Structure formats: structure tokens, C-alpha cells
């Protein structure tokens, strides 16, 4: 009951202000909020270098004057050997991350630091785009995929 009374009093006060000044209370601005988004696509093993995978990443960022980065990481456990894990990450140089408000697509190469990637075995992929000054300042996506081998 108290909330209803407070809301009624507040609404009446705002209406009274509008009547006194002759101007309406301004609405929330319709300006688009700069957004940072990232989406992971497919990942394939390089047939010539089985320690590398190529990961498709789509991202969007808008603030060009602040620091920004694109990082992709992968991890894959060997189903036949629990002690064997392939993992690696790749960070794209700030100057190569285009933040002009248009959707970008890029292929990122992730090199395993331990063992070769295994075809047709699940891997966990994670991608992060940081774009300081945007809202939100970072975005991430993660997914589980079966790594496929491309033809040479």
C-alpha cells in the first residue's frame, strides 16, 4: 500500500511540474548505446599443422579511441588419456581489432601449447572482446564444438 501511495505522490508531483512550467518531463534519450558483442563460429584443424586450429569469430565494437582486444582460447581433453590436454590461446593486436560499429568476421589461429588437436573430439572455445569506453566494456562467448579437419 505504501508503494502505491509513494508512486501516486511522485506521479502527481511530476504532473504538477509539467503544469507549472509548461514543458513536459524529458523522456529517456533514444541515442543508441555503444555495444560490444562477440560470437564464436566453427573451428577446424589445420591439416598441415595439426597443432593449429582456425576459429571463426564475429564481433562488433564501437569505441575506437580506447583500448581494445580480441582473445580466443581453446581446450580439448583426450578421451583416451585423461592426462593429455591440448590448450592454447591467441590474442589479436589492438591495431588489428576494428571497432567502427560494423560487424566484423575474422579467422583466428590458435596454436596448442601441449599436443596436437584431435579431430571429431569436443573442444571448449572461448572468445572475449574488450572495448573500453563501450557499454558493456567487454563481451564473451563460449561453446563446445567437435573439431573437424579441413582438406589441404
mmCIF file of C-alpha atoms in Angstrom:
data_model
loop_
_atom_site.group_PDB
_atom_site.id
_atom_site.type_symbol
_atom_site.label_atom_id
_atom_site.label_comp_id
_atom_site.label_asym_id
_atom_site.label_seq_id
_atom_site.Cartn_x
_atom_site.Cartn_y
_atom_site.Cartn_z
ATOM 1 C CA UNK A 1 0.000 0.000 0.000
ATOM 2 C CA UNK A 2 2.834 2.410 0.840
ATOM 3 C CA UNK A 3 4.497 1.871 -2.526
ATOM 4 C CA UNK A 4 1.281 2.790 -4.311
ATOM 5 C CA UNK A 5 0.947 5.964 -2.275
ATOM 6 C CA UNK A 6 4.573 6.963 -2.934
ATOM 7 C CA UNK A 7 4.142 6.288 -6.651
ATOM 8 C CA UNK A 8 0.915 8.324 -6.736
ATOM 9 C CA UNK A 9 2.555 11.247 -4.933
ATOM 10 C CA UNK A 10 5.593 11.120 -7.235
ATOM 11 C CA UNK A 11 3.404 10.953 -10.361
ATOM 12 C CA UNK A 12 1.288 13.859 -9.102
ATOM 13 C CA UNK A 13 4.414 15.899 -8.369
ATOM 14 C CA UNK A 14 5.771 15.355 -11.869
ATOM 15 C CA UNK A 15 2.410 16.214 -13.413
ATOM 16 C CA UNK A 16 2.316 19.356 -11.257
ATOM 17 C CA UNK A 17 5.787 20.342 -12.503
ATOM 18 C CA UNK A 18 4.708 19.932 -16.084
ATOM 19 C CA UNK A 19 1.637 22.087 -15.480
ATOM 20 C CA UNK A 20 3.656 24.843 -13.784
ATOM 21 C CA UNK A 21 6.486 25.127 -16.282
ATOM 22 C CA UNK A 22 4.518 24.319 -19.410
ATOM 23 C CA UNK A 23 7.191 21.826 -20.503
ATOM 24 C CA UNK A 24 6.966 18.091 -20.429
ATOM 25 C CA UNK A 25 9.418 15.974 -18.467
ATOM 26 C CA UNK A 26 12.033 14.790 -20.999
ATOM 27 C CA UNK A 27 11.917 11.138 -21.971
ATOM 28 C CA UNK A 28 14.910 8.813 -21.898
ATOM 29 C CA UNK A 29 17.266 9.586 -24.786
ATOM 30 C CA UNK A 30 16.870 7.425 -27.872
ATOM 31 C CA UNK A 31 20.588 7.509 -28.645
ATOM 32 C CA UNK A 32 21.918 4.034 -29.329
ATOM 33 C CA UNK A 33 24.210 2.723 -26.618
ATOM 34 C CA UNK A 34 27.582 1.589 -27.966
ATOM 35 C CA UNK A 35 27.641 -2.192 -27.659
ATOM 36 C CA UNK A 36 30.360 -4.810 -27.681
ATOM 37 C CA UNK A 37 29.399 -8.311 -28.813
ATOM 38 C CA UNK A 38 31.234 -11.472 -29.866
ATOM 39 C CA UNK A 39 30.032 -14.794 -31.314
ATOM 40 C CA UNK A 40 32.082 -17.919 -31.934
ATOM 41 C CA UNK A 41 31.673 -19.884 -35.150
ATOM 42 C CA UNK A 42 33.184 -23.158 -36.322
ATOM 43 C CA UNK A 43 36.677 -24.418 -35.538
ATOM 44 C CA UNK A 44 38.733 -26.605 -37.859
ATOM 45 C CA UNK A 45 42.098 -28.311 -37.507
ATOM 46 C CA UNK A 46 44.762 -27.265 -39.993
ATOM 47 C CA UNK A 47 45.559 -30.486 -41.927
ATOM 48 C CA UNK A 48 49.218 -29.498 -42.473
ATOM 49 C CA UNK A 49 49.798 -28.394 -38.877
ATOM 50 C CA UNK A 50 47.548 -30.446 -36.547
ATOM 51 C CA UNK A 51 48.703 -28.348 -33.593
ATOM 52 C CA UNK A 52 46.712 -25.392 -35.006
ATOM 53 C CA UNK A 53 43.000 -24.738 -35.260
ATOM 54 C CA UNK A 54 41.262 -21.971 -37.159
ATOM 55 C CA UNK A 55 38.342 -20.423 -35.285
ATOM 56 C CA UNK A 56 35.696 -18.222 -36.935
ATOM 57 C CA UNK A 57 34.787 -15.209 -34.776
ATOM 58 C CA UNK A 58 32.212 -12.495 -35.396
ATOM 59 C CA UNK A 59 32.360 -9.366 -33.275
ATOM 60 C CA UNK A 60 31.055 -5.832 -33.065
ATOM 61 C CA UNK A 61 32.574 -2.955 -31.138
ATOM 62 C CA UNK A 62 32.122 0.772 -31.473
ATOM 63 C CA UNK A 63 34.549 2.823 -29.409
ATOM 64 C CA UNK A 64 37.723 3.441 -31.418
ATOM 65 C CA UNK A 65 39.551 5.757 -29.023
ATOM 66 C CA UNK A 66 40.012 3.351 -26.112
ATOM 67 C CA UNK A 67 41.953 0.122 -25.605
ATOM 68 C CA UNK A 68 40.506 -2.995 -27.237
ATOM 69 C CA UNK A 69 41.463 -6.625 -27.753
ATOM 70 C CA UNK A 70 40.209 -9.922 -29.148
ATOM 71 C CA UNK A 71 41.284 -13.127 -27.381
ATOM 72 C CA UNK A 72 40.357 -16.679 -28.400
ATOM 73 C CA UNK A 73 41.262 -19.753 -26.383
ATOM 74 C CA UNK A 74 40.620 -23.476 -26.802
ATOM 75 C CA UNK A 75 40.933 -26.552 -24.630
ATOM 76 C CA UNK A 76 40.465 -30.199 -25.617
ATOM 77 C CA UNK A 77 40.805 -33.302 -23.450
ATOM 78 C CA UNK A 78 41.889 -36.575 -24.989
ATOM 79 C CA UNK A 79 39.050 -39.072 -24.329
ATOM 80 C CA UNK A 80 41.556 -41.961 -24.240
ATOM 81 C CA UNK A 81 44.149 -40.303 -21.983
ATOM 82 C CA UNK A 82 42.822 -38.139 -19.155
ATOM 83 C CA UNK A 83 46.259 -36.632 -18.516
ATOM 84 C CA UNK A 84 46.547 -35.308 -22.085
ATOM 85 C CA UNK A 85 45.006 -31.890 -22.698
ATOM 86 C CA UNK A 86 45.521 -29.674 -25.722
ATOM 87 C CA UNK A 87 45.137 -25.981 -24.979
ATOM 88 C CA UNK A 88 46.152 -22.661 -26.400
ATOM 89 C CA UNK A 89 45.096 -19.068 -26.859
ATOM 90 C CA UNK A 90 45.600 -16.261 -29.305
ATOM 91 C CA UNK A 91 45.349 -12.515 -28.716
ATOM 92 C CA UNK A 92 44.864 -10.195 -31.659
ATOM 93 C CA UNK A 93 46.906 -6.994 -31.609
ATOM 94 C CA UNK A 94 44.910 -3.902 -30.648
ATOM 95 C CA UNK A 95 45.600 -2.255 -34.013
ATOM 96 C CA UNK A 96 44.040 -5.243 -35.822
ATOM 97 C CA UNK A 97 40.752 -5.105 -33.884
ATOM 98 C CA UNK A 98 38.403 -2.930 -35.949
ATOM 99 C CA UNK A 99 35.898 -1.029 -33.781
ATOM 100 C CA UNK A 100 33.883 1.102 -36.165
ATOM 101 C CA UNK A 101 30.359 -0.075 -35.344
ATOM 102 C CA UNK A 102 30.175 -2.553 -38.236
ATOM 103 C CA UNK A 103 30.049 -6.332 -37.764
ATOM 104 C CA UNK A 104 33.459 -7.909 -38.289
ATOM 105 C CA UNK A 105 34.325 -11.517 -39.144
ATOM 106 C CA UNK A 106 37.770 -12.931 -38.743
ATOM 107 C CA UNK A 107 39.522 -16.255 -38.577
ATOM 108 C CA UNK A 108 41.821 -16.626 -35.579
ATOM 109 C CA UNK A 109 44.560 -19.262 -35.419
ATOM 110 C CA UNK A 110 45.027 -20.949 -32.036
ATOM 111 C CA UNK A 111 48.206 -22.977 -31.569
ATOM 112 C CA UNK A 112 48.131 -25.779 -28.992
ATOM 113 C CA UNK A 113 50.929 -25.415 -26.473
ATOM 114 C CA UNK A 114 50.895 -29.107 -25.494
ATOM 115 C CA UNK A 115 49.649 -31.699 -28.011
ATOM 116 C CA UNK A 116 48.021 -31.793 -31.425
ATOM 117 C CA UNK A 117 44.282 -31.174 -31.691
ATOM 118 C CA UNK A 118 42.181 -34.324 -32.138
ATOM 119 C CA UNK A 119 39.590 -34.479 -34.942
ATOM 120 C CA UNK A 120 35.960 -35.298 -34.058
ATOM 121 C CA UNK A 121 36.581 -34.716 -30.338
ATOM 122 C CA UNK A 122 34.843 -31.987 -28.308
ATOM 123 C CA UNK A 123 36.773 -28.821 -27.546
ATOM 124 C CA UNK A 124 35.773 -25.822 -25.463
ATOM 125 C CA UNK A 125 36.232 -22.468 -27.204
ATOM 126 C CA UNK A 126 36.140 -19.070 -25.533
ATOM 127 C CA UNK A 127 36.303 -15.654 -27.213
ATOM 128 C CA UNK A 128 36.488 -12.283 -25.490
ATOM 129 C CA UNK A 129 36.378 -8.800 -26.978
ATOM 130 C CA UNK A 130 37.260 -5.918 -24.700
ATOM 131 C CA UNK A 131 36.367 -2.420 -25.855
ATOM 132 C CA UNK A 132 36.981 0.071 -23.049
ATOM 133 C CA UNK A 133 34.630 3.020 -23.186
ATOM 134 C CA UNK A 134 31.785 0.963 -24.697
ATOM 135 C CA UNK A 135 28.756 -0.418 -22.895
ATOM 136 C CA UNK A 136 29.368 -3.116 -21.891
ATOM 137 C CA UNK A 137 33.186 -2.766 -21.938
ATOM 138 C CA UNK A 138 33.683 -6.449 -22.735
ATOM 139 C CA UNK A 139 31.759 -9.350 -24.213
ATOM 140 C CA UNK A 140 32.478 -13.062 -24.234
ATOM 141 C CA UNK A 141 31.154 -16.191 -25.873
ATOM 142 C CA UNK A 142 31.947 -19.822 -25.126
ATOM 143 C CA UNK A 143 30.837 -23.051 -26.703
ATOM 144 C CA UNK A 144 31.657 -26.719 -27.075
ATOM 145 C CA UNK A 145 32.383 -27.923 -30.624
ATOM 146 C CA UNK A 146 33.749 -31.030 -32.316
ATOM 147 C CA UNK A 147 36.913 -30.090 -34.138
ATOM 148 C CA UNK A 148 36.835 -31.024 -37.791
ATOM 149 C CA UNK A 149 39.754 -31.387 -40.201
ATOM 150 C CA UNK A 150 39.735 -29.341 -43.385
ATOM 151 C CA UNK A 151 41.171 -30.618 -46.636
ATOM 152 C CA UNK A 152 44.569 -29.229 -47.599
#
